[in-house]
PDB file of C-alpha atoms in Angstrom:
ATOM      1  CA  MET I 149      -0.021   0.005   0.127  1.00 53.00           C
ATOM      2  CA  THR I 150       2.790   2.452   0.682  1.00 59.00           C
ATOM      3  CA  GLY I 151       4.371   1.877  -2.717  1.00 56.00           C
ATOM      4  CA  ARG I 152       0.966   2.742  -4.361  1.00 58.00           C
ATOM      5  CA  THR I 153       0.630   5.940  -2.337  1.00 57.00           C
ATOM      6  CA  ALA I 154       4.130   7.009  -3.192  1.00 55.00           C
ATOM      7  CA  ARG I 155       3.597   6.504  -6.933  1.00 56.00           C
ATOM      8  CA  HIS I 156       0.356   8.439  -6.674  1.00 56.00           C
ATOM      9  CA  LEU I 157       1.947  11.417  -5.090  1.00 57.00           C
ATOM     10  CA  ARG I 158       4.785  11.441  -7.574  1.00 58.00           C
ATOM     11  CA  GLY I 159       2.402  11.583 -10.427  1.00 56.00           C
ATOM     12  CA  GLU I 160       0.666  14.861  -9.293  1.00 63.00           C
ATOM     13  CA  HIS I 161       1.694  18.013 -11.139  1.00 72.00           C
ATOM     14  CA  GLY I 162       1.760  21.650  -9.881  1.00 75.00           C
ATOM     15  CA  TYR I 163       2.652  23.401  -6.673  1.00 79.00           C
ATOM     16  CA  SER I 164       1.194  22.916  -3.236  1.00 86.00           C
ATOM     17  CA  LEU I 165      -0.440  25.772  -1.366  1.00 86.00           C
ATOM     18  CA  ILE I 166       2.440  25.983   1.017  1.00 89.00           C
ATOM     19  CA  GLU I 167       4.906  26.334  -1.802  1.00 88.00           C
ATOM     20  CA  LEU I 168       2.837  29.104  -3.380  1.00 87.00           C
ATOM     21  CA  LEU I 169       2.497  30.988  -0.123  1.00 90.00           C
ATOM     22  CA  VAL I 170       6.297  30.816   0.436  1.00 91.00           C
ATOM     23  CA  ALA I 171       7.013  32.036  -2.973  1.00 90.00           C
ATOM     24  CA  VAL I 172       4.493  34.941  -2.575  1.00 91.00           C
ATOM     25  CA  GLY I 173       5.962  35.783   0.848  1.00 92.00           C
ATOM     26  CA  ILE I 174       9.641  35.914  -0.500  1.00 91.00           C
ATOM     27  CA  PHE I 175       8.470  38.080  -3.491  1.00 87.00           C
ATOM     28  CA  GLY I 176       6.611  40.404  -1.180  1.00 88.00           C
ATOM     29  CA  LEU I 177       9.551  40.870   1.166  1.00 87.00           C
ATOM     30  CA  LEU I 178      11.936  41.601  -1.810  1.00 85.00           C
ATOM     31  CA  ALA I 179       9.422  44.088  -3.136  1.00 83.00           C
ATOM     32  CA  ALA I 180       9.124  45.768   0.311  1.00 81.00           C
ATOM     33  CA  LEU I 181      12.874  46.084   0.587  1.00 80.00           C
ATOM     34  CA  GLY I 182      13.294  47.563  -2.961  1.00 74.00           C
ATOM     35  CA  LEU I 183      10.384  49.948  -2.854  1.00 70.00           C
ATOM     36  CA  PRO I 184      11.961  52.784  -0.804  1.00 63.00           C
ATOM     37  CA  HIS I 185      14.639  53.092  -3.454  1.00 62.00           C
ATOM     38  CA  LEU I 186      12.000  53.845  -6.120  1.00 60.00           C
ATOM     39  CA  ASP I 187      10.543  56.813  -4.211  1.00 56.00           C
ATOM     40  CA  THR I 188      10.268  59.503  -6.946  1.00 55.00           C
ATOM     41  CA  ARG I 189       9.666  62.254  -4.395  1.00 54.00           C
ATOM     42  CA  ARG I 190      13.410  62.029  -3.404  1.00 56.00           C
ATOM     43  CA  GLN I 191      14.490  62.211  -6.999  1.00 66.00           C
ATOM     44  CA  ASN I 192      14.090  65.942  -7.522  1.00 79.00           C
ATOM     45  CA  ILE I 193      16.457  66.935  -4.712  1.00 82.00           C
ATOM     46  CA  GLN I 194      18.996  64.264  -5.380  1.00 84.00           C
ATOM     47  CA  THR I 195      18.997  65.158  -9.130  1.00 86.00           C
ATOM     48  CA  THR I 196      19.339  68.755  -8.202  1.00 87.00           C
ATOM     49  CA  SER I 197      22.342  68.104  -5.857  1.00 88.00           C
ATOM     50  CA  LYS I 198      24.027  66.017  -8.569  1.00 90.00           C
ATOM     51  CA  GLN I 199      23.499  68.675 -11.256  1.00 92.00           C
ATOM     52  CA  VAL I 200      24.829  71.491  -9.111  1.00 91.00           C
ATOM     53  CA  ILE I 201      27.887  69.353  -8.050  1.00 92.00           C
ATOM     54  CA  ALA I 202      28.514  68.533 -11.713  1.00 94.00           C
ATOM     55  CA  ASP I 203      28.286  72.215 -12.762  1.00 94.00           C
ATOM     56  CA  TYR I 204      30.701  73.266  -9.969  1.00 94.00           C
ATOM     57  CA  ARG I 205      33.189  70.536 -11.126  1.00 94.00           C
ATOM     58  CA  TRP I 206      32.712  71.515 -14.819  1.00 95.00           C
ATOM     59  CA  ALA I 207      33.414  75.166 -14.121  1.00 94.00           C
ATOM     60  CA  ARG I 208      36.476  74.228 -12.050  1.00 94.00           C
ATOM     61  CA  ASN I 209      37.777  71.928 -14.769  1.00 95.00           C
ATOM     62  CA  ARG I 210      37.162  74.491 -17.576  1.00 94.00           C
ATOM     63  CA  ALA I 211      39.143  77.045 -15.487  1.00 94.00           C
ATOM     64  CA  ILE I 212      42.125  74.719 -15.184  1.00 94.00           C
ATOM     65  CA  THR I 213      42.094  73.491 -18.785  1.00 94.00           C
ATOM     66  CA  SER I 214      41.267  76.821 -20.559  1.00 92.00           C
ATOM     67  CA  GLY I 215      43.395  79.259 -18.450  1.00 91.00           C
ATOM     68  CA  VAL I 216      40.509  81.513 -17.934  1.00 94.00           C
ATOM     69  CA  HIS I 217      38.488  82.001 -14.680  1.00 93.00           C
ATOM     70  CA  PHE I 218      34.986  80.386 -14.405  1.00 95.00           C
ATOM     71  CA  ALA I 219      32.231  81.078 -11.932  1.00 93.00           C
ATOM     72  CA  ILE I 220      28.977  79.907 -10.667  1.00 93.00           C
ATOM     73  CA  SER I 221      26.733  82.774  -9.885  1.00 92.00           C
ATOM     74  CA  TRP I 222      23.403  82.387  -7.982  1.00 90.00           C
ATOM     75  CA  THR I 223      20.894  84.825  -9.474  1.00 90.00           C
ATOM     76  CA  THR I 224      17.946  83.761  -7.304  1.00 88.00           C
ATOM     77  CA  THR I 225      17.295  81.064  -4.680  1.00 86.00           C
ATOM     78  CA  ASN I 226      16.499  78.497  -7.363  1.00 87.00           C
ATOM     79  CA  SER I 227      18.514  79.627 -10.390  1.00 91.00           C
ATOM     80  CA  TYR I 228      22.187  80.105 -11.199  1.00 93.00           C
ATOM     81  CA  GLU I 229      24.591  80.900 -14.156  1.00 94.00           C
ATOM     82  CA  VAL I 230      27.788  79.244 -15.140  1.00 95.00           C
ATOM     83  CA  GLN I 231      30.018  82.146 -16.388  1.00 94.00           C
ATOM     84  CA  ARG I 232      33.196  82.508 -18.297  1.00 94.00           C
ATOM     85  CA  MET I 233      35.327  85.413 -16.942  1.00 92.00           C
ATOM     86  CA  LYS I 234      37.656  87.800 -18.649  1.00 92.00           C
ATOM     87  CA  GLN I 235      40.586  89.558 -17.327  1.00 90.00           C
ATOM     88  CA  ALA I 236      40.736  93.369 -17.334  1.00 88.00           C
ATOM     89  CA  ALA I 237      43.817  95.383 -17.802  1.00 88.00           C
ATOM     90  CA  ASN I 238      44.206  95.999 -14.124  1.00 89.00           C
ATOM     91  CA  GLY I 239      44.261  92.263 -13.453  1.00 85.00           C
ATOM     92  CA  THR I 240      40.594  91.890 -12.066  1.00 88.00           C
ATOM     93  CA  TRP I 241      38.327  89.381 -13.487  1.00 89.00           C
ATOM     94  CA  SER I 242      34.650  90.173 -14.588  1.00 86.00           C
ATOM     95  CA  LYS I 243      31.952  88.264 -16.399  1.00 89.00           C
ATOM     96  CA  ASP I 244      32.525  87.704 -20.122  1.00 90.00           C
ATOM     97  CA  VAL I 245      29.650  85.410 -21.157  1.00 92.00           C
ATOM     98  CA  THR I 246      27.096  83.209 -19.590  1.00 93.00           C
ATOM     99  CA  VAL I 247      27.766  79.658 -20.604  1.00 93.00           C
ATOM    100  CA  LYS I 248      24.785  78.014 -19.083  1.00 93.00           C
ATOM    101  CA  THR I 249      21.773  79.161 -17.184  1.00 94.00           C
ATOM    102  CA  VAL I 250      19.992  76.660 -14.853  1.00 92.00           C
ATOM    103  CA  THR I 251      16.653  76.850 -13.135  1.00 90.00           C
ATOM    104  CA  LEU I 252      16.044  74.353 -10.330  1.00 88.00           C
ATOM    105  CA  PRO I 253      12.506  72.685  -9.965  1.00 87.00           C
ATOM    106  CA  THR I 254       9.961  75.037  -8.357  1.00 86.00           C
ATOM    107  CA  ASN I 255       9.857  73.088  -5.050  1.00 86.00           C
ATOM    108  CA  ILE I 256      13.680  73.163  -4.673  1.00 87.00           C
ATOM    109  CA  ASN I 257      15.351  76.275  -3.266  1.00 86.00           C
ATOM    110  CA  THR I 258      18.864  76.976  -1.903  1.00 86.00           C
ATOM    111  CA  THR I 259      18.570  78.446   1.514  1.00 76.00           C
ATOM    112  CA  TRP I 260      22.162  79.750   1.609  1.00 68.00           C
ATOM    113  CA  TYR I 261      24.396  80.852  -1.214  1.00 65.00           C
ATOM    114  CA  TRP I 262      26.809  83.486   0.137  1.00 75.00           C
ATOM    115  CA  PRO I 263      28.842  84.780  -1.629  1.00 84.00           C
ATOM    116  CA  ALA I 264      26.518  84.742  -4.577  1.00 86.00           C
ATOM    117  CA  THR I 265      29.326  84.070  -6.943  1.00 88.00           C
ATOM    118  CA  GLN I 266      31.929  81.300  -6.532  1.00 91.00           C
ATOM    119  CA  GLU I 267      34.864  81.845  -8.866  1.00 91.00           C
ATOM    120  CA  PHE I 268      37.571  79.468  -9.801  1.00 93.00           C
ATOM    121  CA  ASN I 269      41.133  80.469 -10.950  1.00 92.00           C
ATOM    122  CA  THR I 270      43.210  78.815 -13.412  1.00 92.00           C
ATOM    123  CA  ARG I 271      44.691  76.500 -10.771  1.00 93.00           C
ATOM    124  CA  GLY I 272      41.190  75.280  -9.868  1.00 92.00           C
ATOM    125  CA  MET I 273      41.206  77.209  -6.527  1.00 93.00           C
ATOM    126  CA  MET I 274      38.308  79.112  -5.333  1.00 91.00           C
ATOM    127  CA  VAL I 275      38.958  82.836  -5.497  1.00 89.00           C
ATOM    128  CA  THR I 276      35.916  84.181  -3.613  1.00 85.00           C
ATOM    129  CA  SER I 277      36.460  82.609  -0.263  1.00 86.00           C
ATOM    130  CA  THR I 278      39.348  81.246   1.925  1.00 88.00           C
ATOM    131  CA  THR I 279      36.930  79.226   4.130  1.00 89.00           C
ATOM    132  CA  PRO I 280      34.636  76.361   3.237  1.00 90.00           C
ATOM    133  CA  LEU I 281      31.243  77.396   1.931  1.00 90.00           C
ATOM    134  CA  TYR I 282      28.092  75.263   2.744  1.00 89.00           C
ATOM    135  CA  GLN I 283      25.056  75.316   0.589  1.00 88.00           C
ATOM    136  CA  MET I 284      21.775  73.723   1.547  1.00 89.00           C
ATOM    137  CA  PHE I 285      19.035  72.749  -0.806  1.00 88.00           C
ATOM    138  CA  TRP I 286      15.492  72.480   0.578  1.00 88.00           C
ATOM    139  CA  ASP I 287      12.620  70.497  -0.932  1.00 86.00           C
ATOM    140  CA  SER I 288       9.510  72.449   0.230  1.00 85.00           C
ATOM    141  CA  GLN I 289       7.091  69.905  -1.275  1.00 82.00           C
ATOM    142  CA  TYR I 290       8.516  66.713   0.443  1.00 78.00           C
ATOM    143  CA  TYR I 291      10.403  68.447   3.325  1.00 81.00           C
ATOM    144  CA  GLY I 292      13.847  66.995   2.420  1.00 82.00           C
ATOM    145  CA  TRP I 293      17.217  68.641   2.344  1.00 86.00           C
ATOM    146  CA  HIS I 294      20.703  68.160   0.993  1.00 87.00           C
ATOM    147  CA  MET I 295      23.871  70.107   1.905  1.00 89.00           C
ATOM    148  CA  LEU I 296      26.962  70.661  -0.281  1.00 91.00           C
ATOM    149  CA  SER I 297      30.418  71.893   0.851  1.00 91.00           C
ATOM    150  CA  LEU I 298      32.714  73.867  -1.430  1.00 92.00           C
ATOM    151  CA  TRP I 299      36.208  74.135  -0.239  1.00 93.00           C
ATOM    152  CA  PRO I 300      38.887  76.749  -1.072  1.00 92.00           C
ATOM    153  CA  SER I 301      40.846  74.064  -2.977  1.00 92.00           C
ATOM    154  CA  GLY I 302      37.928  73.843  -5.367  1.00 90.00           C
ATOM    155  CA  GLN I 303      36.715  70.446  -4.243  1.00 91.00           C
ATOM    156  CA  ILE I 304      32.960  70.044  -3.590  1.00 91.00           C
ATOM    157  CA  TYR I 305      31.240  67.375  -1.628  1.00 89.00           C
ATOM    158  CA  GLU I 306      27.650  66.204  -0.891  1.00 87.00           C
ATOM    159  CA  GLU I 307      27.344  66.182   2.872  1.00 81.00           C
ATOM    160  CA  TYR I 308      23.910  64.620   2.901  1.00 71.00           C
TER     161      TYR I 308
END
């Protein structure tokens, strides 16, 4: 009788209810772990921080490679310009042309941007400050923030 029962169980096809419940539970756990990383509300402020960092680094690299000063100038709390500078006869640098104008998303504002212009010399050093500058971005829609630090050496880091 046990041989006949064993043959009968081996002949069935499909999954048992327990196997299906275990598979659904594992899938649900993996989805719950991955879902916070797909939160689109956080994308605006993260994308903005990455864009600002990229523009600071681009301006610094252009200053080094072209032999001309470049600057990032904040025009409002949510827009800035990347500027190429020109040298006057007395050795001072002033704005030559605006290379790029950027407007941040409407819900993203920078809460601190002093001095309004950060200028890089031909060695990649920041001309406008001898102390680190900290710039905070605030997402007024989802209440998140990111902070960047810009050092006199020209390096920029995302603090949060």
